[in-house]
């Protein structure tokens, strides 16, 4: 396999229910990773342009689900399944989805924007 132009690291870390910090998996990151892989393959981008990888905690849990885009060096945050097509469209055209890019203040919990709500306990995983 050739080296891809970009690697998208989707945090799929899961903490136990009830841990106040929460985790990206509790907010649907596992489904987002699967959806992103499928969308990249469907668009013919998976072999050369970008690979969607799973990652452990990227230490911006309050902004999850998060995706680190390398080698560009930016993070998408508060990603939902509805955002995946736009992320893939942007990759295909050499852009990024600015509204999802975390600003510097989001890398510190005290100055970050509010987190997405976690789904209620027992809710099925988000696709
Ligand atoms: S759990 Fe995803 S960044 Fe920490």
Short mmCIF file of N, CA, C and O and ligand atoms in Angstrom, two decimals:
data_model
loop_
_atom_site.label_atom_id
_atom_site.label_comp_id
_atom_site.label_asym_id
_atom_site.label_seq_id
_atom_site.Cartn_x
_atom_site.Cartn_y
_atom_site.Cartn_z
N UNK A 1 0.83 -1.20 0.00
CA UNK A 1 0.00 0.00 0.00
C UNK A 1 0.88 1.25 0.00
O UNK A 1 1.85 1.32 0.75
N UNK A 2 0.53 2.21 -0.81
CA UNK A 2 1.32 3.44 -0.82
C UNK A 2 1.06 4.28 0.43
O UNK A 2 0.01 4.13 1.08
N UNK A 3 2.01 5.15 0.71
CA UNK A 3 1.78 6.12 1.80
C UNK A 3 0.70 7.09 1.35
O UNK A 3 0.76 7.62 0.24
N UNK A 4 -0.29 7.31 2.19
CA UNK A 4 -1.36 8.24 1.86
C UNK A 4 -0.89 9.67 2.09
O UNK A 4 0.00 9.93 2.89
N UNK A 5 -1.58 10.59 1.41
CA UNK A 5 -1.26 12.01 1.62
C UNK A 5 -1.65 12.46 3.02
O UNK A 5 -1.01 13.33 3.61
N UNK A 6 -2.73 11.88 3.53
CA UNK A 6 -3.21 12.27 4.86
C UNK A 6 -3.65 11.04 5.64
O UNK A 6 -4.16 10.08 5.06
N UNK A 7 -3.53 11.16 6.97
CA UNK A 7 -4.05 10.15 7.89
C UNK A 7 -4.99 10.87 8.85
O UNK A 7 -4.63 11.89 9.44
N UNK A 8 -6.19 10.33 8.95
CA UNK A 8 -7.20 10.91 9.83
C UNK A 8 -7.35 10.00 11.04
O UNK A 8 -7.86 8.87 10.92
N UNK A 9 -6.89 10.47 12.18
CA UNK A 9 -6.91 9.67 13.40
C UNK A 9 -8.18 10.01 14.18
O UNK A 9 -8.31 11.09 14.75
N UNK A 10 -9.08 9.06 14.18
CA UNK A 10 -10.36 9.23 14.88
C UNK A 10 -10.22 8.65 16.28
O UNK A 10 -10.00 7.44 16.42
N UNK A 11 -10.34 9.48 17.28
CA UNK A 11 -10.28 8.97 18.65
C UNK A 11 -11.51 8.11 18.90
O UNK A 11 -12.64 8.57 18.75
N UNK A 12 -11.27 6.86 19.26
CA UNK A 12 -12.38 5.96 19.59
C UNK A 12 -12.25 5.49 21.05
O UNK A 12 -12.80 4.45 21.42
N UNK A 13 -11.54 6.28 21.83
CA UNK A 13 -11.38 5.91 23.24
C UNK A 13 -12.73 5.85 23.94
O UNK A 13 -13.59 6.70 23.71
N UNK A 14 -12.89 4.83 24.77
CA UNK A 14 -14.14 4.69 25.53
C UNK A 14 -13.82 4.58 27.01
O UNK A 14 -13.04 3.72 27.44
N UNK A 15 -14.44 5.46 27.78
CA UNK A 15 -14.34 5.36 29.24
C UNK A 15 -15.63 4.71 29.76
O UNK A 15 -16.67 4.78 29.09
N UNK A 16 -15.56 4.14 30.93
CA UNK A 16 -16.78 3.53 31.48
C UNK A 16 -17.89 4.57 31.65
O UNK A 16 -17.62 5.75 31.90
N UNK A 17 -19.12 4.11 31.50
CA UNK A 17 -20.27 4.98 31.75
C UNK A 17 -20.15 5.58 33.14
O UNK A 17 -19.74 4.91 34.08
N UNK A 18 -20.51 6.83 33.24
CA UNK A 18 -20.51 7.50 34.53
C UNK A 18 -19.25 8.27 34.83
O UNK A 18 -19.22 9.05 35.78
N UNK A 19 -18.18 8.05 34.07
CA UNK A 19 -16.96 8.83 34.29
C UNK A 19 -17.22 10.24 33.76
O UNK A 19 -17.59 10.41 32.59
N UNK A 20 -17.11 11.25 34.62
CA UNK A 20 -17.52 12.61 34.22
C UNK A 20 -16.82 13.13 32.97
O UNK A 20 -17.42 13.89 32.20
N UNK A 21 -15.59 12.73 32.77
CA UNK A 21 -14.84 13.24 31.61
C UNK A 21 -15.47 12.81 30.29
O UNK A 21 -15.32 13.47 29.27
N UNK A 22 -16.17 11.69 30.31
CA UNK A 22 -16.75 11.18 29.07
C UNK A 22 -15.67 10.73 28.11
O UNK A 22 -14.49 10.69 28.44
N UNK A 23 -16.07 10.39 26.91
CA UNK A 23 -15.10 9.93 25.91
C UNK A 23 -15.72 10.04 24.52
O UNK A 23 -16.94 10.14 24.36
N UNK A 24 -14.84 10.02 23.55
CA UNK A 24 -15.31 10.16 22.17
C UNK A 24 -16.22 9.00 21.77
O UNK A 24 -17.22 9.19 21.07
N UNK A 25 -15.90 7.79 22.22
CA UNK A 25 -16.74 6.65 21.86
C UNK A 25 -18.16 6.82 22.42
O UNK A 25 -19.13 6.46 21.75
N UNK A 26 -18.27 7.38 23.62
CA UNK A 26 -19.60 7.60 24.18
C UNK A 26 -20.41 8.59 23.35
O UNK A 26 -21.63 8.61 23.44
N UNK A 27 -19.73 9.40 22.57
CA UNK A 27 -20.42 10.38 21.73
C UNK A 27 -20.48 9.94 20.26
O UNK A 27 -20.70 10.76 19.38
N UNK A 28 -20.24 8.67 20.01
CA UNK A 28 -20.47 8.14 18.66
C UNK A 28 -19.26 8.00 17.77
O UNK A 28 -19.40 7.77 16.56
N UNK A 29 -18.04 8.09 18.34
CA UNK A 29 -16.85 8.10 17.49
C UNK A 29 -16.61 6.79 16.75
O UNK A 29 -16.07 6.80 15.64
N UNK A 30 -16.99 5.67 17.35
CA UNK A 30 -16.75 4.39 16.66
C UNK A 30 -17.54 4.35 15.35
O UNK A 30 -17.01 3.93 14.31
N UNK A 31 -18.77 4.79 15.39
CA UNK A 31 -19.58 4.83 14.16
C UNK A 31 -19.03 5.83 13.15
O UNK A 31 -19.06 5.58 11.94
N UNK A 32 -18.53 6.93 13.64
CA UNK A 32 -17.95 7.95 12.76
C UNK A 32 -16.72 7.37 12.05
O UNK A 32 -16.54 7.59 10.85
N UNK A 33 -15.90 6.63 12.78
CA UNK A 33 -14.71 6.01 12.16
C UNK A 33 -15.14 5.05 11.04
O UNK A 33 -14.59 5.09 9.93
N UNK A 34 -16.09 4.20 11.31
CA UNK A 34 -16.58 3.24 10.30
C UNK A 34 -17.16 3.99 9.10
O UNK A 34 -16.87 3.66 7.93
N UNK A 35 -17.95 5.01 9.37
CA UNK A 35 -18.58 5.80 8.30
C UNK A 35 -17.52 6.52 7.46
O UNK A 35 -17.62 6.56 6.22
N UNK A 36 -16.50 7.06 8.12
CA UNK A 36 -15.45 7.78 7.40
C UNK A 36 -14.65 6.82 6.51
O UNK A 36 -14.37 7.13 5.34
N UNK A 37 -14.31 5.65 7.02
CA UNK A 37 -13.59 4.65 6.20
C UNK A 37 -14.40 4.30 4.96
O UNK A 37 -13.87 4.23 3.84
N UNK A 38 -15.67 4.05 5.17
CA UNK A 38 -16.53 3.65 4.05
C UNK A 38 -16.66 4.78 3.03
O UNK A 38 -16.61 4.55 1.81
N UNK A 39 -16.80 6.00 3.50
CA UNK A 39 -16.97 7.14 2.60
C UNK A 39 -15.69 7.39 1.79
O UNK A 39 -15.76 7.70 0.59
N UNK A 40 -14.54 7.24 2.42
CA UNK A 40 -13.27 7.41 1.69
C UNK A 40 -13.13 6.34 0.61
O UNK A 40 -12.70 6.63 -0.51
N UNK A 41 -13.49 5.12 0.95
CA UNK A 41 -13.41 4.03 -0.03
C UNK A 41 -14.38 4.27 -1.18
O UNK A 41 -14.03 4.12 -2.36
N UNK A 42 -15.59 4.67 -0.83
CA UNK A 42 -16.63 4.90 -1.84
C UNK A 42 -16.23 5.99 -2.83
O UNK A 42 -16.53 5.91 -4.02
N UNK A 43 -15.53 6.99 -2.34
CA UNK A 43 -15.11 8.10 -3.20
C UNK A 43 -13.77 7.83 -3.90
O UNK A 43 -13.26 8.69 -4.61
N UNK A 44 -13.20 6.66 -3.67
CA UNK A 44 -11.92 6.32 -4.30
C UNK A 44 -10.74 7.07 -3.71
O UNK A 44 -9.71 7.22 -4.36
N UNK A 45 -10.88 7.51 -2.47
CA UNK A 45 -9.82 8.31 -1.83
C UNK A 45 -8.95 7.48 -0.88
O UNK A 45 -7.89 7.96 -0.44
N UNK A 46 -9.38 6.27 -0.57
CA UNK A 46 -8.74 5.51 0.51
C UNK A 46 -7.35 5.01 0.16
O UNK A 46 -6.54 4.80 1.05
N UNK A 47 -7.06 4.79 -1.10
CA UNK A 47 -5.78 4.16 -1.46
C UNK A 47 -4.64 5.16 -1.58
O UNK A 47 -3.47 4.78 -1.43
N UNK A 48 -4.95 6.41 -1.87
CA UNK A 48 -3.89 7.39 -2.10
C UNK A 48 -4.06 8.64 -1.23
O UNK A 48 -3.11 9.12 -0.64
N UNK A 49 -5.28 9.14 -1.15
CA UNK A 49 -5.50 10.45 -0.52
C UNK A 49 -5.49 10.41 1.00
O UNK A 49 -4.82 11.23 1.63
N UNK A 50 -6.26 9.51 1.57
CA UNK A 50 -6.44 9.57 3.02
C UNK A 50 -6.84 8.23 3.59
O UNK A 50 -7.61 7.49 2.97
N UNK A 51 -6.31 7.94 4.77
CA UNK A 51 -6.69 6.72 5.49
C UNK A 51 -7.29 7.13 6.84
O UNK A 51 -6.71 7.95 7.55
N UNK A 52 -8.43 6.54 7.15
CA UNK A 52 -9.07 6.77 8.44
C UNK A 52 -8.57 5.71 9.42
O UNK A 52 -8.78 4.53 9.21
N UNK A 53 -7.90 6.15 10.46
CA UNK A 53 -7.34 5.25 11.46
C UNK A 53 -8.04 5.48 12.80
O UNK A 53 -8.45 6.60 13.09
N UNK A 54 -8.12 4.45 13.59
CA UNK A 54 -8.63 4.65 14.95
C UNK A 54 -7.45 5.02 15.85
O UNK A 54 -6.32 4.62 15.62
N UNK A 55 -7.75 5.82 16.84
CA UNK A 55 -6.72 6.28 17.77
C UNK A 55 -7.26 6.20 19.19
O UNK A 55 -8.48 6.19 19.41
N UNK A 56 -6.36 6.13 20.14
CA UNK A 56 -6.77 6.25 21.54
C UNK A 56 -6.91 7.74 21.87
O UNK A 56 -6.87 8.59 20.98
N UNK A 57 -7.03 8.05 23.14
CA UNK A 57 -7.36 9.42 23.56
C UNK A 57 -6.34 10.43 23.02
O UNK A 57 -5.13 10.28 23.19
N UNK A 58 -6.86 11.48 22.40
CA UNK A 58 -6.02 12.56 21.86
C UNK A 58 -5.98 13.76 22.80
O UNK A 58 -5.48 14.82 22.45
N UNK A 59 -6.54 13.59 24.00
CA UNK A 59 -6.44 14.54 25.10
C UNK A 59 -7.18 15.85 24.86
O UNK A 59 -6.77 16.90 25.35
N UNK A 60 -8.23 15.77 24.08
CA UNK A 60 -9.17 16.90 23.97
C UNK A 60 -10.59 16.35 24.10
O UNK A 60 -11.49 16.67 23.32
N UNK A 61 -10.77 15.53 25.13
CA UNK A 61 -11.99 14.76 25.30
C UNK A 61 -13.24 15.64 25.29
O UNK A 61 -14.29 15.24 24.79
N UNK A 62 -13.17 16.82 25.86
CA UNK A 62 -14.31 17.73 25.95
C UNK A 62 -14.78 18.19 24.56
O UNK A 62 -15.89 18.68 24.42
N UNK A 63 -13.94 18.03 23.56
CA UNK A 63 -14.30 18.46 22.20
C UNK A 63 -14.61 17.27 21.31
O UNK A 63 -14.69 17.41 20.09
N UNK A 64 -14.79 16.10 21.90
CA UNK A 64 -15.01 14.90 21.10
C UNK A 64 -16.41 14.79 20.54
O UNK A 64 -17.32 15.46 21.01
N UNK A 65 -16.56 13.95 19.56
CA UNK A 65 -15.55 13.16 18.88
C UNK A 65 -14.55 14.04 18.11
O UNK A 65 -14.95 15.01 17.47
N UNK A 66 -13.28 13.67 18.21
CA UNK A 66 -12.24 14.44 17.54
C UNK A 66 -11.52 13.58 16.50
O UNK A 66 -11.42 12.36 16.63
N UNK A 67 -11.01 14.27 15.48
CA UNK A 67 -10.23 13.63 14.41
C UNK A 67 -9.00 14.49 14.20
O UNK A 67 -9.11 15.68 13.88
N UNK A 68 -7.81 13.89 14.36
CA UNK A 68 -6.56 14.60 14.08
C UNK A 68 -6.19 14.35 12.62
O UNK A 68 -6.13 13.19 12.19
N UNK A 69 -5.96 15.40 11.89
CA UNK A 69 -5.64 15.29 10.46
C UNK A 69 -4.15 15.58 10.30
O UNK A 69 -3.67 16.68 10.59
N UNK A 70 -3.43 14.54 9.88
CA UNK A 70 -1.98 14.65 9.71
C UNK A 70 -1.58 14.32 8.28
O UNK A 70 -2.25 13.50 7.65
N UNK A 71 -0.57 14.95 7.73
CA UNK A 71 0.41 15.79 8.41
C UNK A 71 0.00 17.26 8.53
O UNK A 71 0.84 18.07 8.95
N UNK A 72 -1.23 17.60 8.21
CA UNK A 72 -1.64 19.01 8.23
C UNK A 72 -1.59 19.61 9.63
O UNK A 72 -1.38 20.81 9.77
N UNK A 73 -1.86 18.78 10.64
CA UNK A 73 -1.71 19.26 12.00
C UNK A 73 -2.89 20.03 12.55
O UNK A 73 -2.72 20.90 13.40
N UNK A 74 -4.08 19.71 12.09
CA UNK A 74 -5.27 20.32 12.71
C UNK A 74 -6.20 19.22 13.20
O UNK A 74 -6.06 18.06 12.80
N UNK A 75 -7.12 19.61 14.07
CA UNK A 75 -8.09 18.67 14.63
C UNK A 75 -9.49 19.13 14.24
O UNK A 75 -9.81 20.32 14.33
N UNK A 76 -10.31 18.16 13.85
CA UNK A 76 -11.75 18.40 13.80
C UNK A 76 -12.32 18.02 15.16
O UNK A 76 -11.87 17.05 15.77
N UNK A 77 -13.31 18.78 15.62
CA UNK A 77 -13.92 18.48 16.90
C UNK A 77 -15.43 18.55 16.85
O UNK A 77 -16.02 19.16 15.96
N UNK A 78 -16.05 17.88 17.84
CA UNK A 78 -17.52 17.80 17.95
C UNK A 78 -18.12 17.30 16.65
O UNK A 78 -19.13 17.82 16.16
N UNK A 79 -17.45 16.31 16.10
CA UNK A 79 -17.87 15.74 14.81
C UNK A 79 -19.09 14.85 15.05
O UNK A 79 -19.13 14.06 16.00
N UNK A 80 -20.06 14.96 14.16
CA UNK A 80 -21.23 14.08 14.20
C UNK A 80 -21.26 13.27 12.90
O UNK A 80 -20.58 13.62 11.92
N UNK A 81 -22.06 12.21 12.87
CA UNK A 81 -22.17 11.44 11.62
C UNK A 81 -22.59 12.32 10.44
O UNK A 81 -22.15 12.08 9.31
N UNK A 82 -23.40 13.32 10.69
CA UNK A 82 -23.86 14.19 9.60
C UNK A 82 -22.72 15.00 8.98
O UNK A 82 -22.85 15.50 7.85
N UNK A 83 -21.60 15.13 9.70
CA UNK A 83 -20.47 15.92 9.19
C UNK A 83 -19.56 15.13 8.25
O UNK A 83 -18.74 15.71 7.54
N UNK A 84 -19.65 13.81 8.29
CA UNK A 84 -18.68 12.99 7.55
C UNK A 84 -18.70 13.27 6.04
O UNK A 84 -17.63 13.43 5.43
N UNK A 85 -19.85 13.34 5.39
CA UNK A 85 -19.82 13.64 3.95
C UNK A 85 -19.12 14.96 3.63
O UNK A 85 -18.37 15.05 2.64
N UNK A 86 -19.32 15.96 4.46
CA UNK A 86 -18.67 17.26 4.23
C UNK A 86 -17.15 17.16 4.43
O UNK A 86 -16.38 17.77 3.68
N UNK A 87 -16.73 16.38 5.42
CA UNK A 87 -15.30 16.17 5.64
C UNK A 87 -14.67 15.49 4.42
O UNK A 87 -13.59 15.88 3.95
N UNK A 88 -15.34 14.50 3.89
CA UNK A 88 -14.81 13.76 2.73
C UNK A 88 -14.83 14.66 1.49
O UNK A 88 -13.87 14.66 0.70
N UNK A 89 -15.89 15.42 1.31
CA UNK A 89 -15.94 16.36 0.17
C UNK A 89 -14.77 17.34 0.24
O UNK A 89 -14.14 17.64 -0.78
N UNK A 90 -14.51 17.84 1.43
CA UNK A 90 -13.42 18.81 1.60
C UNK A 90 -12.07 18.16 1.27
O UNK A 90 -11.24 18.75 0.58
N UNK A 91 -11.86 16.93 1.75
CA UNK A 91 -10.62 16.22 1.45
C UNK A 91 -10.44 16.06 -0.06
O UNK A 91 -9.35 16.24 -0.60
N UNK A 92 -11.53 15.70 -0.72
CA UNK A 92 -11.47 15.46 -2.16
C UNK A 92 -11.09 16.71 -2.93
O UNK A 92 -10.53 16.62 -4.02
N UNK A 93 -11.40 17.86 -2.38
CA UNK A 93 -11.10 19.11 -3.09
C UNK A 93 -9.97 19.90 -2.43
O UNK A 93 -9.79 21.09 -2.71
N UNK A 94 -9.22 19.24 -1.54
CA UNK A 94 -8.05 19.88 -0.93
C UNK A 94 -8.38 20.99 0.03
O UNK A 94 -7.57 21.89 0.24
N UNK A 95 -9.56 20.92 0.63
CA UNK A 95 -9.96 21.94 1.61
C UNK A 95 -10.12 21.27 2.97
O UNK A 95 -9.96 20.07 3.11
N UNK A 96 -10.50 22.07 3.96
CA UNK A 96 -10.90 21.54 5.25
C UNK A 96 -12.22 22.20 5.64
O UNK A 96 -12.57 23.26 5.10
N UNK A 97 -12.93 21.58 6.56
CA UNK A 97 -14.23 22.09 7.00
C UNK A 97 -13.96 23.04 8.17
O UNK A 97 -13.81 22.61 9.32
N UNK A 98 -13.88 24.31 7.87
CA UNK A 98 -13.43 25.28 8.87
C UNK A 98 -14.29 25.30 10.12
O UNK A 98 -13.78 25.47 11.23
N UNK A 99 -15.59 25.11 9.97
CA UNK A 99 -16.47 25.20 11.14
C UNK A 99 -16.19 24.08 12.15
O UNK A 99 -16.59 24.18 13.32
N UNK A 100 -15.51 23.01 11.72
CA UNK A 100 -15.20 21.90 12.62
C UNK A 100 -13.77 21.92 13.15
O UNK A 100 -13.42 21.14 14.03
N UNK A 101 -12.93 22.80 12.61
CA UNK A 101 -11.53 22.86 13.04
C UNK A 101 -11.45 23.48 14.43
O UNK A 101 -11.99 24.57 14.68
N UNK A 102 -10.79 22.78 15.34
CA UNK A 102 -10.68 23.28 16.70
C UNK A 102 -9.74 24.48 16.75
O UNK A 102 -8.59 24.39 16.30
N UNK A 103 -10.19 25.57 17.35
CA UNK A 103 -9.30 26.72 17.56
C UNK A 103 -8.40 26.45 18.76
O UNK A 103 -8.67 25.54 19.56
N UNK A 104 -7.35 27.24 18.93
CA UNK A 104 -6.41 27.00 20.04
C UNK A 104 -7.09 26.91 21.41
O UNK A 104 -6.70 26.08 22.23
N UNK A 105 -8.11 27.71 21.66
CA UNK A 105 -8.74 27.69 22.99
C UNK A 105 -9.45 26.37 23.28
O UNK A 105 -9.72 26.04 24.43
N UNK A 106 -9.77 25.59 22.25
CA UNK A 106 -10.43 24.31 22.47
C UNK A 106 -9.46 23.24 22.95
O UNK A 106 -9.89 22.14 23.33
N UNK A 107 -8.17 23.51 22.95
CA UNK A 107 -7.20 22.52 23.42
C UNK A 107 -6.98 22.61 24.93
O UNK A 107 -6.20 21.84 25.49
N UNK A 108 -7.67 23.53 25.57
CA UNK A 108 -7.63 23.64 27.03
C UNK A 108 -9.07 23.56 27.51
O UNK A 108 -9.92 24.34 27.06
N UNK A 109 -9.34 22.64 28.41
CA UNK A 109 -10.72 22.42 28.83
C UNK A 109 -11.36 23.68 29.40
O UNK A 109 -12.53 23.96 29.16
N UNK A 110 -10.58 24.46 30.15
CA UNK A 110 -11.13 25.64 30.81
C UNK A 110 -11.60 26.71 29.83
O UNK A 110 -12.47 27.52 30.16
N UNK A 111 -11.05 26.72 28.64
CA UNK A 111 -11.42 27.75 27.66
C UNK A 111 -12.17 27.18 26.46
O UNK A 111 -12.51 27.91 25.52
N UNK A 112 -12.44 25.90 26.50
CA UNK A 112 -13.07 25.24 25.35
C UNK A 112 -14.55 25.56 25.27
O UNK A 112 -15.20 25.89 26.27
N UNK A 113 -15.09 25.45 24.06
CA UNK A 113 -16.53 25.55 23.86
C UNK A 113 -17.20 24.34 24.53
O UNK A 113 -16.53 23.35 24.83
N UNK A 114 -18.50 24.40 24.75
CA UNK A 114 -19.18 23.28 25.44
C UNK A 114 -19.07 21.98 24.65
O UNK A 114 -19.05 21.99 23.41
N UNK A 115 -19.03 20.85 25.38
CA UNK A 115 -19.00 19.55 24.70
C UNK A 115 -20.36 19.20 24.10
O UNK A 115 -21.39 19.75 24.50
N UNK A 116 -20.32 18.26 23.16
CA UNK A 116 -21.56 17.67 22.68
C UNK A 116 -22.14 16.84 23.82
O UNK A 116 -21.38 16.25 24.60
N UNK A 117 -23.44 16.73 23.91
CA UNK A 117 -24.01 15.87 24.95
C UNK A 117 -23.73 14.40 24.63
O UNK A 117 -23.71 14.01 23.46
N UNK A 118 -23.48 13.63 25.68
CA UNK A 118 -23.34 12.19 25.49
C UNK A 118 -24.73 11.60 25.35
O UNK A 118 -25.68 12.09 25.97
N UNK A 119 -24.89 10.56 24.53
CA UNK A 119 -26.22 9.94 24.43
C UNK A 119 -26.59 9.30 25.75
O UNK A 119 -25.72 8.96 26.55
N UNK A 120 -27.87 9.12 26.01
CA UNK A 120 -28.27 8.52 27.28
C UNK A 120 -27.75 7.09 27.41
O UNK A 120 -27.52 6.42 26.41
N UNK A 121 -27.55 6.65 28.63
CA UNK A 121 -27.09 5.28 28.87
C UNK A 121 -28.04 4.29 28.20
O UNK A 121 -29.25 4.46 28.24
N UNK A 122 -27.44 3.29 27.58
CA UNK A 122 -28.25 2.25 26.95
C UNK A 122 -28.67 2.59 25.54
O UNK A 122 -29.28 1.77 24.87
N UNK A 123 -28.37 3.81 25.09
CA UNK A 123 -28.72 4.18 23.72
C UNK A 123 -27.85 3.40 22.75
O UNK A 123 -26.69 3.13 23.03
N UNK A 124 -28.41 3.02 21.59
CA UNK A 124 -27.59 2.28 20.63
C UNK A 124 -26.48 3.16 20.09
O UNK A 124 -26.62 4.39 20.05
N UNK A 125 -25.36 2.56 19.65
CA UNK A 125 -24.27 3.37 19.09
C UNK A 125 -24.74 4.16 17.89
O UNK A 125 -25.57 3.67 17.12
N UNK A 126 -24.21 5.38 17.76
CA UNK A 126 -24.56 6.20 16.61
C UNK A 126 -23.83 5.69 15.38
O UNK A 126 -22.69 5.27 15.46
N UNK A 127 -24.50 5.72 14.26
CA UNK A 127 -23.86 5.28 13.02
C UNK A 127 -23.11 6.42 12.39
O UNK A 127 -23.29 7.54 12.70
S1 LIG B 1 -11.53 10.41 24.66
FE1 LIG B 1 -11.26 11.24 22.65
S2 LIG B 1 -9.83 12.82 22.97
FE2 LIG B 1 -9.99 11.87 24.90
#
